[in-house]
Coordinates of C-alpha atoms in Angstrom, one line a residue:
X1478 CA 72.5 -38.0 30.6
X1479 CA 72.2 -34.8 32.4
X1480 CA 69.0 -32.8 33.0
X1481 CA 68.8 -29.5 30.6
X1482 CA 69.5 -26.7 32.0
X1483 CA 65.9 -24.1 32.4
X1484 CA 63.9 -26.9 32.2
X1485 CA 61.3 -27.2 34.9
X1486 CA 60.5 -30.8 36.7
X1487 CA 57.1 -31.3 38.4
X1488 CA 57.4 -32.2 41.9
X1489 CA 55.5 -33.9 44.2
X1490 CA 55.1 -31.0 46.7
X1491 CA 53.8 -28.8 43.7
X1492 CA 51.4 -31.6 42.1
X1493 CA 49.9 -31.3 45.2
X1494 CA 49.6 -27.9 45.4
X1495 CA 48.0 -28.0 41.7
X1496 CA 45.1 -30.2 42.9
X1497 CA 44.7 -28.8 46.1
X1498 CA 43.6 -25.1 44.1
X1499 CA 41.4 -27.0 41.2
X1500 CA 39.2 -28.7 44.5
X1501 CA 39.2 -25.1 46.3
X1502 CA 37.8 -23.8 42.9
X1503 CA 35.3 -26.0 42.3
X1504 CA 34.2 -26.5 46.3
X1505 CA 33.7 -22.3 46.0
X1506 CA 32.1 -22.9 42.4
X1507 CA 29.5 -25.7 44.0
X1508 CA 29.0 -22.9 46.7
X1509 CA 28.0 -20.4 44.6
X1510 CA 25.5 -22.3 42.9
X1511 CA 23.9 -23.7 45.6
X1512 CA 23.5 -19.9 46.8
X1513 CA 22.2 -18.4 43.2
X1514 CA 19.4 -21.7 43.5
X1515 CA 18.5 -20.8 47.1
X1516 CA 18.5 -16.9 46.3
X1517 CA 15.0 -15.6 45.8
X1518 CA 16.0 -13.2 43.5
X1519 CA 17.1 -15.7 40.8
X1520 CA 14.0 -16.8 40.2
X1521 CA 13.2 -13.0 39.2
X1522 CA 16.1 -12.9 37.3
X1523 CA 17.0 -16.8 35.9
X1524 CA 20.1 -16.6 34.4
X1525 CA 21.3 -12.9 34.5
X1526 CA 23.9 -11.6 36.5
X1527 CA 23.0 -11.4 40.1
X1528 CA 21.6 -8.2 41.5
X1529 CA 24.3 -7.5 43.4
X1530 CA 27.3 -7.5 40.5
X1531 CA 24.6 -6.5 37.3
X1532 CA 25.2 -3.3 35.6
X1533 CA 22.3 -0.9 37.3
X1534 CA 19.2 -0.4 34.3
X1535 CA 19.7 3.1 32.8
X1536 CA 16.7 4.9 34.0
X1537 CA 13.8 5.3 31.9
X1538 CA 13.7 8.2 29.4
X1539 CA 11.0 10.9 30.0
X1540 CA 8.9 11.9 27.4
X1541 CA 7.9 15.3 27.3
X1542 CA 3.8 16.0 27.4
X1543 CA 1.8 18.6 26.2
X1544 CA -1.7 19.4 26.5
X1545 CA -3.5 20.0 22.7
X1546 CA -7.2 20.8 21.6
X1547 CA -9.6 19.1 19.1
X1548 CA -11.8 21.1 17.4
X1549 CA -14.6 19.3 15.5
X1550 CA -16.8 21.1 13.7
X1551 CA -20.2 20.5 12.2
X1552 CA -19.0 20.9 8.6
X1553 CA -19.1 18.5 5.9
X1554 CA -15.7 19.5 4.0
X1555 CA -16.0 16.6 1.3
X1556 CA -17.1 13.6 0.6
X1557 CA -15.8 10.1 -0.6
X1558 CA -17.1 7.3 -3.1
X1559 CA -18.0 4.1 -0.5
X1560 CA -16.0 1.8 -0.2
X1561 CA -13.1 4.3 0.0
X1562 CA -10.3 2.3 1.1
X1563 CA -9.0 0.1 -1.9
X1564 CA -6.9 -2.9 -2.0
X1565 CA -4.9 -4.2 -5.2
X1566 CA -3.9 -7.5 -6.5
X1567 CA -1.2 -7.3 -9.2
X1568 CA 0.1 -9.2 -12.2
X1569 CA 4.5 -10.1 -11.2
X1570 CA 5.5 -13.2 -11.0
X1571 CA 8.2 -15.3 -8.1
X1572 CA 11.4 -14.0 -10.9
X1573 CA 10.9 -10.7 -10.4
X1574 CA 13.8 -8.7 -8.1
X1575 CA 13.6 -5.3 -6.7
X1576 CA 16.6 -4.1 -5.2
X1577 CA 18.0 -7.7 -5.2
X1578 CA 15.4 -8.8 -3.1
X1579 CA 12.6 -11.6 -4.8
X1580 CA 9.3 -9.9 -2.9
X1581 CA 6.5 -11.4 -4.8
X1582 CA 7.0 -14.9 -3.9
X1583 CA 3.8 -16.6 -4.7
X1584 CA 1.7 -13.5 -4.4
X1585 CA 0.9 -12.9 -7.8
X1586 CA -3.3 -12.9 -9.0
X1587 CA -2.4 -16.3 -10.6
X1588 CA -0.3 -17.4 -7.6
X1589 CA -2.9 -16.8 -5.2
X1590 CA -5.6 -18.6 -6.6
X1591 CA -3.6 -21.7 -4.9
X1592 CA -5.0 -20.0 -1.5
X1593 CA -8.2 -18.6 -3.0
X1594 CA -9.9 -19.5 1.0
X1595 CA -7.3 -17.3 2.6
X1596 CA -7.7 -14.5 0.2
X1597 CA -11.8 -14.9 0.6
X1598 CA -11.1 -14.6 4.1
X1599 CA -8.7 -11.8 4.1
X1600 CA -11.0 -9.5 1.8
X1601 CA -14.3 -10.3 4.1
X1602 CA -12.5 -9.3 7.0
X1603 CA -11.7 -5.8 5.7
X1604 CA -15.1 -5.5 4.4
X1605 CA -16.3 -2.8 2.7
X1606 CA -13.1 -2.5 0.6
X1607 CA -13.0 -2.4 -3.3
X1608 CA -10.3 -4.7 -5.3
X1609 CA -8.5 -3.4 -7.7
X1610 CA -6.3 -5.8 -10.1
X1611 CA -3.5 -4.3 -12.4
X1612 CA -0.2 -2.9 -12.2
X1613 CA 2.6 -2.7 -14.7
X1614 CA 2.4 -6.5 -16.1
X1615 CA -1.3 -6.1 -16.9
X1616 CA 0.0 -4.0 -20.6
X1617 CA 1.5 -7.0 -21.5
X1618 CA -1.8 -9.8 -20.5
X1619 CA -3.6 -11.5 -23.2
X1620 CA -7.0 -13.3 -22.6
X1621 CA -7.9 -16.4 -24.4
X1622 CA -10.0 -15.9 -27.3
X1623 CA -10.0 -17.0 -30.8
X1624 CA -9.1 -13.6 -32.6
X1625 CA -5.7 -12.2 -30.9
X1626 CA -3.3 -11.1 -32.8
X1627 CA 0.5 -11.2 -32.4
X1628 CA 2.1 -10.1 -30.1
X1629 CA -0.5 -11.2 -28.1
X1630 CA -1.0 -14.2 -30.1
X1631 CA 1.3 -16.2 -27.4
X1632 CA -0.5 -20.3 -26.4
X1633 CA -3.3 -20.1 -23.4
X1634 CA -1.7 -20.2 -20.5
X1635 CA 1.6 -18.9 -20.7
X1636 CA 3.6 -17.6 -18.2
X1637 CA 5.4 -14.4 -18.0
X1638 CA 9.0 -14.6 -19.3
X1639 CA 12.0 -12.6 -18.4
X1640 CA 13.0 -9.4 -20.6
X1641 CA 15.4 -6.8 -20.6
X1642 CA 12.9 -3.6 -21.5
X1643 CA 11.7 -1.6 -18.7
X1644 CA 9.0 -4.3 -17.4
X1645 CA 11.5 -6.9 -17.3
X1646 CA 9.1 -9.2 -18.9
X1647 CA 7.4 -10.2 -21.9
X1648 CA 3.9 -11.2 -22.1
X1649 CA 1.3 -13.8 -21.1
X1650 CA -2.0 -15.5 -21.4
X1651 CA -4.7 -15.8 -18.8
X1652 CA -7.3 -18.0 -19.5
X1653 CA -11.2 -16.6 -18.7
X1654 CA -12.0 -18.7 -16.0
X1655 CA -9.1 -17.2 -13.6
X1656 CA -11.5 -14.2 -14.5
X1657 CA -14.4 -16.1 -13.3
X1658 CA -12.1 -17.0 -10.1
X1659 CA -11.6 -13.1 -9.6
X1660 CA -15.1 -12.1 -10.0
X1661 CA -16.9 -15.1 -8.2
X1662 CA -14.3 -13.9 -5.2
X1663 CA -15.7 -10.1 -5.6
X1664 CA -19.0 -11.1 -5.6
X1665 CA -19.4 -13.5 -2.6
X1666 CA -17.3 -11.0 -0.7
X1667 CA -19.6 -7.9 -1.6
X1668 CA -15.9 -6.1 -3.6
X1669 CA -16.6 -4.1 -5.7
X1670 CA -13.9 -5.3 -8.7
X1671 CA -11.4 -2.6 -10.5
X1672 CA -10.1 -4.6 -13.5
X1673 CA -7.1 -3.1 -15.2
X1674 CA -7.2 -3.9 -19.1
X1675 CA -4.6 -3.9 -21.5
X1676 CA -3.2 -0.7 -22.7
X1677 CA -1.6 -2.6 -25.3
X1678 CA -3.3 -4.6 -27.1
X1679 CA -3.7 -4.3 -31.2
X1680 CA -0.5 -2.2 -30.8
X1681 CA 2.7 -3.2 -32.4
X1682 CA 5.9 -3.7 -30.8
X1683 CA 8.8 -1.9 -32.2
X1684 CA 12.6 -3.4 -32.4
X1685 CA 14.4 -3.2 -29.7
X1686 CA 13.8 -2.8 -25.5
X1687 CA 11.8 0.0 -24.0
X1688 CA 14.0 2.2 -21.8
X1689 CA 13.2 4.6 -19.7
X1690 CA 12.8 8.1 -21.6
X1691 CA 14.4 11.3 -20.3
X1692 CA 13.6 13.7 -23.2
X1693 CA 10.6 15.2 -24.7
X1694 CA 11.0 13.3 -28.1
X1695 CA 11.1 9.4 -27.1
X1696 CA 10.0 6.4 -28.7
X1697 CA 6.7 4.9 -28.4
X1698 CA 8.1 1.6 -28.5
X1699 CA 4.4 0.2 -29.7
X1700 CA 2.8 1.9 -32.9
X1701 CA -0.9 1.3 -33.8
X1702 CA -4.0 1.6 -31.5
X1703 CA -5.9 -0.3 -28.7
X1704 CA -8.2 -3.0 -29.7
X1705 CA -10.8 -5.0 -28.1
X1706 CA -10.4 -7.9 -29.9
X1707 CA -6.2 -8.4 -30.7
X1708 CA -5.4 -9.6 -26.8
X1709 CA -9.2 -10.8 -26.0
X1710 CA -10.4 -7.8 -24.1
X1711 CA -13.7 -8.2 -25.7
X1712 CA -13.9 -12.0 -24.6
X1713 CA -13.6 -10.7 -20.9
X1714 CA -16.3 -7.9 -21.2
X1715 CA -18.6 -10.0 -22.9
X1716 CA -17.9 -12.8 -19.4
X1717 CA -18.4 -9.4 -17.2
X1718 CA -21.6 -8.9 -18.6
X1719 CA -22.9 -12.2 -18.5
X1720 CA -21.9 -12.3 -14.7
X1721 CA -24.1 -9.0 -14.7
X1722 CA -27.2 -10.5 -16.3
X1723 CA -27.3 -13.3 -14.4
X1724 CA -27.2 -11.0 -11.1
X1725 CA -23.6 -11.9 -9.8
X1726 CA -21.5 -9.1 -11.3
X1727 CA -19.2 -7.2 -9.1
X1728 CA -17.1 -5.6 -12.1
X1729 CA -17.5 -2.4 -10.7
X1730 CA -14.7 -0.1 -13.0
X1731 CA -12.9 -0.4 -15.7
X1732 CA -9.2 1.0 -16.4
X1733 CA -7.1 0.7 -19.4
X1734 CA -2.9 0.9 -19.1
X1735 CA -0.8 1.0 -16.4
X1736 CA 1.4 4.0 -16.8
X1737 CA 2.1 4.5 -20.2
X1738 CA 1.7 7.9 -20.4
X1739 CA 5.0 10.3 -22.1
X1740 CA 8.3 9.8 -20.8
X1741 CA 6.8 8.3 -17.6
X1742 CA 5.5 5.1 -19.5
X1743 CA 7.0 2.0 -18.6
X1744 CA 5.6 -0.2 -21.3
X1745 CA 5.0 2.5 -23.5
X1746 CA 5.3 5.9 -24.4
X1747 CA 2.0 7.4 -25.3
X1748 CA 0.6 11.7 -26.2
X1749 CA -2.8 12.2 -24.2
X1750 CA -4.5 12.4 -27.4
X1751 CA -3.1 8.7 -28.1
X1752 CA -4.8 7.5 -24.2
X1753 CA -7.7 9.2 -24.9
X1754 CA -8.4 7.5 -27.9
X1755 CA -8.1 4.5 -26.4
X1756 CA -10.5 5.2 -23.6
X1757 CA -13.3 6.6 -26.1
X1758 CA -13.2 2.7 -28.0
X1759 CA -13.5 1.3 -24.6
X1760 CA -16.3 3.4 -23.7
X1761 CA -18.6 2.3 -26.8
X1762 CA -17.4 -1.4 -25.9
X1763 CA -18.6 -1.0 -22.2
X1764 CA -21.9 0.6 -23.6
X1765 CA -22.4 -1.7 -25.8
X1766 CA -22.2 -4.5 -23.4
X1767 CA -23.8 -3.3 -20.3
X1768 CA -27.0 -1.2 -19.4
X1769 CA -27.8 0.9 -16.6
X1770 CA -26.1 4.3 -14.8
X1771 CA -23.9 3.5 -12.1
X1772 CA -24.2 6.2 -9.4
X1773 CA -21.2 4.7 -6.8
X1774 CA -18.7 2.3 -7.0
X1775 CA -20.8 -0.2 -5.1
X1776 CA -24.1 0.7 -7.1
X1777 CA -25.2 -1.4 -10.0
X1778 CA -24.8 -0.4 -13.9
X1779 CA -22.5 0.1 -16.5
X1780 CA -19.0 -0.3 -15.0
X1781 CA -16.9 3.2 -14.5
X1782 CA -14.1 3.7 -17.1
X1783 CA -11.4 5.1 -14.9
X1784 CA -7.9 6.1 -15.8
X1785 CA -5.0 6.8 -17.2
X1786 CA -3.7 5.2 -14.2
X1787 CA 0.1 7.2 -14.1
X1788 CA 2.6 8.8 -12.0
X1789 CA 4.2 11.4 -13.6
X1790 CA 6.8 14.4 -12.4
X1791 CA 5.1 17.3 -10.8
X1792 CA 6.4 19.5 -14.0
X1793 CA 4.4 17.3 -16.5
X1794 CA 1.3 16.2 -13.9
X1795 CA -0.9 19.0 -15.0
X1796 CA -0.3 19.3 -18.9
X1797 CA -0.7 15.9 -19.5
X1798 CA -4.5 15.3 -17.2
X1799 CA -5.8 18.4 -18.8
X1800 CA -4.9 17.4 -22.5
X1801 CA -6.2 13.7 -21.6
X1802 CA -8.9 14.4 -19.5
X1803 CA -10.6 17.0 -22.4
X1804 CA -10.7 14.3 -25.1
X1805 CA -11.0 10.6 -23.3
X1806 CA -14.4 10.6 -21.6
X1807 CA -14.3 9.4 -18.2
X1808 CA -15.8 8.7 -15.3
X1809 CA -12.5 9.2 -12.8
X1810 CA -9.4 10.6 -13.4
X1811 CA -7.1 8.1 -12.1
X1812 CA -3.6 8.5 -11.0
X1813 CA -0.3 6.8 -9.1
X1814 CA 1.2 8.5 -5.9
X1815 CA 4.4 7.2 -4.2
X1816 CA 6.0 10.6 -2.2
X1817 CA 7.9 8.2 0.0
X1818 CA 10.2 7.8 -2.9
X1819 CA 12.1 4.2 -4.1
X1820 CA 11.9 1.0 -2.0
X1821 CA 15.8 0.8 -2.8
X1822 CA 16.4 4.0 -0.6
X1823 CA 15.3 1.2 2.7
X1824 CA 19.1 0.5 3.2
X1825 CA 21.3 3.6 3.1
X1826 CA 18.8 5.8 4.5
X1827 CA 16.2 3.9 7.0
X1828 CA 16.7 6.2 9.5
X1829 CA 16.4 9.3 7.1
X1830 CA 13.0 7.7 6.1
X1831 CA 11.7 6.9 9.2
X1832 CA 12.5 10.8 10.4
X1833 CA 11.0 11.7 7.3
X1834 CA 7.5 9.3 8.2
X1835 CA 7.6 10.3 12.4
X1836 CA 10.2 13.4 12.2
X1837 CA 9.7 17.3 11.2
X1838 CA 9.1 15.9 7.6
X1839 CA 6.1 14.1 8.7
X1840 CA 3.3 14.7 8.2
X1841 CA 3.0 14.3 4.4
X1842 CA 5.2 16.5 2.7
X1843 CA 4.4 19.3 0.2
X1844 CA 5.0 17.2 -2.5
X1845 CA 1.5 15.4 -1.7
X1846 CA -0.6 18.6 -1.8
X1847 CA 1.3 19.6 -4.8
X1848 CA 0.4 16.2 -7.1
X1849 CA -2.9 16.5 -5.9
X1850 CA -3.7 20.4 -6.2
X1851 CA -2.1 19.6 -9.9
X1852 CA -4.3 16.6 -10.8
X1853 CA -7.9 18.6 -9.1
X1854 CA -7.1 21.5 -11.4
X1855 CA -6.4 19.1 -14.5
X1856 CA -9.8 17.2 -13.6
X1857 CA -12.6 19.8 -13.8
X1858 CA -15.5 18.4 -12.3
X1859 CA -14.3 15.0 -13.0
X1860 CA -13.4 13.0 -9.8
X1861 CA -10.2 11.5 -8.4
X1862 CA -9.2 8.2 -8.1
X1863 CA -6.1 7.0 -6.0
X1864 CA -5.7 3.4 -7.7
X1865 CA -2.0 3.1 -6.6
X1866 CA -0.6 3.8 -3.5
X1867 CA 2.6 1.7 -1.8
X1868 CA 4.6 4.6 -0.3
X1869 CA 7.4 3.8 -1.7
X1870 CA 7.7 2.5 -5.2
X1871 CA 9.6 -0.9 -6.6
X1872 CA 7.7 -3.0 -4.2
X1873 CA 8.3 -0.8 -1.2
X1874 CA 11.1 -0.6 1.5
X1875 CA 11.7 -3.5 3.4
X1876 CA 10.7 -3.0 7.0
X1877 CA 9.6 0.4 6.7
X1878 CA 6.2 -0.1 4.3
X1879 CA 5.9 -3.4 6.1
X1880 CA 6.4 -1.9 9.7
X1881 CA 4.4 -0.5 12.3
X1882 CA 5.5 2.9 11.4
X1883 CA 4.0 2.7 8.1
X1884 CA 0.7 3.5 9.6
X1885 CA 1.8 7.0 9.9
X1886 CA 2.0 8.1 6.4
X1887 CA -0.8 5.8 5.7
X1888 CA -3.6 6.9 7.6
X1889 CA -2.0 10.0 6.9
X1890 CA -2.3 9.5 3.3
X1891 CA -5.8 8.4 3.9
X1892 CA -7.5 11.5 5.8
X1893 CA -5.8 14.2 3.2
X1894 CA -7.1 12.4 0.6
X1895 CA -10.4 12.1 1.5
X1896 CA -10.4 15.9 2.6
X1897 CA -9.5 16.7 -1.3
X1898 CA -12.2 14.8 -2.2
X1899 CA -10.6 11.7 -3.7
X1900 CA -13.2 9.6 -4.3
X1901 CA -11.4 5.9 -4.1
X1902 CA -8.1 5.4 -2.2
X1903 CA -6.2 1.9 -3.6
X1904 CA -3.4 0.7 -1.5
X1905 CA -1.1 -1.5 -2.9
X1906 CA -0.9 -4.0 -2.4
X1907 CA -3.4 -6.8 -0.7
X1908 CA -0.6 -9.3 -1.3
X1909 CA 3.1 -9.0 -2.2
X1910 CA 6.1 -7.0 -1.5
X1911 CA 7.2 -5.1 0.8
X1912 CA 4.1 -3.1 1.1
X1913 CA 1.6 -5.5 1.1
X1914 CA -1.1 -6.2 3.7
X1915 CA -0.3 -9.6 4.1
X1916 CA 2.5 -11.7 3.2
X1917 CA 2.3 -15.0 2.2
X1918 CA 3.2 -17.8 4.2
X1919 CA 3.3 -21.3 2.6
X1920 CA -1.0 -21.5 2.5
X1921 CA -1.4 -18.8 5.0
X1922 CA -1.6 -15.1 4.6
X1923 CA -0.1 -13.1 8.0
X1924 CA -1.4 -9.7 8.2
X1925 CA 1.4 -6.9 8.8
X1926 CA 0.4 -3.9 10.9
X1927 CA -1.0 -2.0 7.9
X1928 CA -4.0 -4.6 7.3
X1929 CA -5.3 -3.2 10.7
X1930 CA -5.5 0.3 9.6
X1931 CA -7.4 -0.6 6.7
X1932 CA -9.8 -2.6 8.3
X1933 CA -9.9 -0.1 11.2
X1934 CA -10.4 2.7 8.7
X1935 CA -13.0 0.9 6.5
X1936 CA -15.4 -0.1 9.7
X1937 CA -15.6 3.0 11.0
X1938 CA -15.0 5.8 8.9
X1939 CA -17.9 7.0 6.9
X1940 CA -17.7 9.0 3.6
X1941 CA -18.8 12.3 4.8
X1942 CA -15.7 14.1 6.4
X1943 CA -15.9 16.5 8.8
X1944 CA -13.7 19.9 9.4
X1945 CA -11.3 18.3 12.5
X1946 CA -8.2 20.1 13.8
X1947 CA -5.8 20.0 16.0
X1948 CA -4.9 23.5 17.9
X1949 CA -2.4 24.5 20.7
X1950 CA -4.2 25.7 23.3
X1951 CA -2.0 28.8 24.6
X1952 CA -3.6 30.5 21.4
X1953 CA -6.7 31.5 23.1
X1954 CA -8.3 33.7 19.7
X1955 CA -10.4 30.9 18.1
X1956 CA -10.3 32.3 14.5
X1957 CA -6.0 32.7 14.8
X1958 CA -4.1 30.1 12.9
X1959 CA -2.7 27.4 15.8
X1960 CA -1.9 24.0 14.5
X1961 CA 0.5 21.7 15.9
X1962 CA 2.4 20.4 13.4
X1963 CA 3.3 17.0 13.9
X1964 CA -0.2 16.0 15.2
X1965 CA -3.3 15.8 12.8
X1966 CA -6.5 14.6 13.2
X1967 CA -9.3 13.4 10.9
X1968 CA -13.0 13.1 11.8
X1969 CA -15.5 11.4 9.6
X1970 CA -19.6 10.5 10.0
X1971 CA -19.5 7.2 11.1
X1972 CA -20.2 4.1 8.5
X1973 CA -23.1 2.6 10.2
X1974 CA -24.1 5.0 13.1
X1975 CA -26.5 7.5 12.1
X1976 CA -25.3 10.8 14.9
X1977 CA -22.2 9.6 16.0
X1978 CA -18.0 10.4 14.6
X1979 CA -15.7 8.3 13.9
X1980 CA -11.9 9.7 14.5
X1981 CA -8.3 9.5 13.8
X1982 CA -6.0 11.0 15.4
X1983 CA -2.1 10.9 14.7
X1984 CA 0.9 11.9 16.7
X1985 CA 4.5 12.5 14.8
X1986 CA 5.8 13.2 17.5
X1987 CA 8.2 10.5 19.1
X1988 CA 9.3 12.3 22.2
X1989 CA 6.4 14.6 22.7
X1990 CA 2.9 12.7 24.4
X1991 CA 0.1 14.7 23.7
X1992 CA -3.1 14.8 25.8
X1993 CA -5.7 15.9 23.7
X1994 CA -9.1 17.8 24.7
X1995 CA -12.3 17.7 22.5
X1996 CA -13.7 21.3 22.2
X1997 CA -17.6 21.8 22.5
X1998 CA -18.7 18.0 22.1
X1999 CA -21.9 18.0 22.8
X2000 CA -23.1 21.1 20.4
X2001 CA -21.3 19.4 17.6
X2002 CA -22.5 15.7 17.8
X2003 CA -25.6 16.2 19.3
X2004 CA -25.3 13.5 22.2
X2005 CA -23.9 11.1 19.5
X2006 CA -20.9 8.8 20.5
X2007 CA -17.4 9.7 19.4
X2008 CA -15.2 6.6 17.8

């Protein structure tokens, strides 16, 4: 049979020719080698492409510098309750999903007592903090006690279970030795404790879920009126005040409700009059139960009743603090602030954020000044707590509350509030989310970059603030408005030093270094050190 034509037949002549190329190849391959081990440069440079063929390194970026002044001055502008700097434990549970991201995986107060050493240890090293414990969940707590009354009425423990209201749960029931866990971990910590009650409890709940309410005329969602005893808030005064007796109390202020106030409620919908009700019966039960005057949040006495413990639009801020704050009787006027807007903003618009937390947005925006001018004016002479504050709300943004760049609105955040004369500053959270201090790790907790600013901030940073600012220098007429606005700075007497300032100092700037030169040192601190 013939052979087909166009079909090529390996010769000998070209078989040798085949292997004659694969040995030149791998003889030139064996040489190279050899060179790139002999080659002092590879031992720079390990497996990367060899000097001589690599793409050359773009050369480094320069940053633009400018030359700013400090003035400090020897003026007390304010001062701040001590401890200052807050930290918060909250109620949710491993089920519950923000932005379709579970965040509060094993991080919840019950959670955590699993880990109680690592949460002793976390809280002594920030020392001198307060500890707050609340959040949305705690409207819908019960503590074990013989007289609770439905709907609070559930078996002791219980754990939350998944609803389809607002809170996305419905209740549970603690029993009063996790109390005891909570307050034995204040105490031998020297925290002062900021219990959240329930705003809830001898209330009713109507039909039906509890959504969101965009109109003036909503539903309450839960008719009635708070009692002590239907949900066993009595039970856990009457343990508070035995702690007290017996010299290991650290329940240091009381709140009742997490944001149920109007159409901003989340549990509930309730008129100031409604909250302030509320807060006058939990004044005579605190009185009734506890003696002394508490003069600071780290004193001994009656506990503060603080509240109502709400973030509400800037339209309805004011109306609602003055009506509640004339009729309820308290010792702080407590309120919510998120201005970085909704954790689930992390993903379409990081960037937009972070310009927002280092760019010409930073630093805080007017919204800030307005919530606060617009609770101070509802307040009186009444002070101001801060007993939420994430930055960005529904468990904060995924690596943006959790980053390095989130000290920036946060010791931000900080200094402003403390120059308005906010008495108590609560970051949330210690534990959990996206904007907690620490996340937790099997049995560990690992700090994230924010735990350092609130321990640097607590050490040092006393509660008598000082008038700091930052000036550009080419405006030589001292009384002339000069601030640079991306830079701030914020000087406080220091903790422990008697004579000497403690100071922050924050650039916003990303492609501007700034060199900064303290005015007239010596005649303001007097020969005392500067932090």
């Amino acid at each position: 049979m013939g052979r087909p034509h166009g079909v090529a037949v390996a010769t000998p002549r070209m078989v040798i020719a085949v292997v004659a190329t694969l040995i030149t190849c791998l003889a030139l391959l064996a040489t190279q080698l050899e060179f790139d081990h002999r080659d002092p440069h590879e031992t720079i440079h390990h497996n990367r492409p060899h000097p001589r063929h690599a793409t050359p390194r773009p050369r480094p970026m320069r940053v633009k510098g400018e030359n700013v002044l400090l003035k400090i001055q020897n003026k007390l502008v304010a001062t701040t309750d001590a401890p200052y700097v807050c930290v918060s434990l909250d109620w949710w549970p491993d089920e519950k999903v923000d932005w379709s991201h579970h965040t509060w995986n094993a991080s919840s107060v019950v959670a955590l007592q699993e880990v109680r050493t690592e949460l002793k240890r976390a809280l002594a090293s920030l020392h001198p903090v307060a500890l707050r414990v609340g959040g949305t969940l705690q409207d819908l707590v019960a503590y074990d006690s013989e007289d609770r009354a439905s709907p609070f009425d559930m078996s002791c423990p219980s754990s939350f279970r998944p609803a389809g209201d607002r809170a996305a749960f419905e209740g549970a029931c603690v029993t009063l030795d996790l109390y005891d866990a909570i307050e034995t971990l204040a105490y031998d910590t020297k925290t002062p404790l900021v219990f959240g009650l329930s705003g809830l409890h001898g209330r009713v709940r109507e039909e039906g879920a509890c959504p969101k309410c965009d109109s003036k005329n909503c539903d309450k969602c839960w008719t009635g009126r708070w009692s002590a005893t239907s949900g066993g808030a009595r039970s856990l005064l009457q343990r508070a005040a035995f702690h007290a007796k017996r010299g290991r109390g650290a329940l240091a202020a009381v709140s009742l409700g997490n944001e149920l106030c109007g159409q901003g409620g989340i549990a509930a919908h309730l008129s100031p009059a409604e909250l302030a009700a509320d807060f006058r019966r939990l004044r005579v039960e605190i009185d009734a139960l506890f003696e002394g005057t508490r003069t600071s949040i780290s004193s001994k006495g009656r506990p503060y009743v603080v509240g109502p413990d709400c973030q509400l639009p800037l339209e309805r801020a004011y109306d609602f603090y003055s009506n509640f704050e004339k009729e309820a009787n308290v010792d702080a006027l407590a309120f919510h602030l998120y201005w970085l807007g909704a954790g689930k903003l992390w993903r379409p618009f990081k960037k937009k954020l972070f310009d927002k937390i280092l760019g010409s947005a930073w630093p805080l925006g007017r919204g800030f000044y307005a919530f606060v001018n617009a609770y101070t004016k509802a307040s009186r002479d009444t002070p101001l707590w801060i007993t939420e504050a994430g930055g960005m709300y529904g468990s904060g943004g995924i690596n943006v509350t959790s980053s390095f760049a989130s000290a920036f609105w946060y010791l931000d955040e900080l200094g402003e509030s403390a120059k308005k004369s906010i008495q108590v500053h609560c970051r949330q959270a210690l534990v959990g989310g996206h904007y907690g201090l620490t996340r937790r790790l099997g049995d560990r907790l690992v700090p994230r970059p924010d735990y350092f600013a609130t321990k640097l901030w607590a050490a040092v940073m006393g509660p008598r603030v000082l008038s700091a600012q930052i000036r550009d220098p080419s405006i030589e007429d001292a009384y002339a408005p000069a601030p640079v606005a991306d830079c701030r700075a914020y000087a406080h007497c220091h903790r422990t030093q008697i004579g000497d300032v403690s100071l922050v100092v924050l650039n916003g700037a990303s492609r501007v270094a700034r060199r900064v030169a303290l005015a007239g040192a010596r005649p303001v601190f007097g020969g005392g050190r500067l932090y």
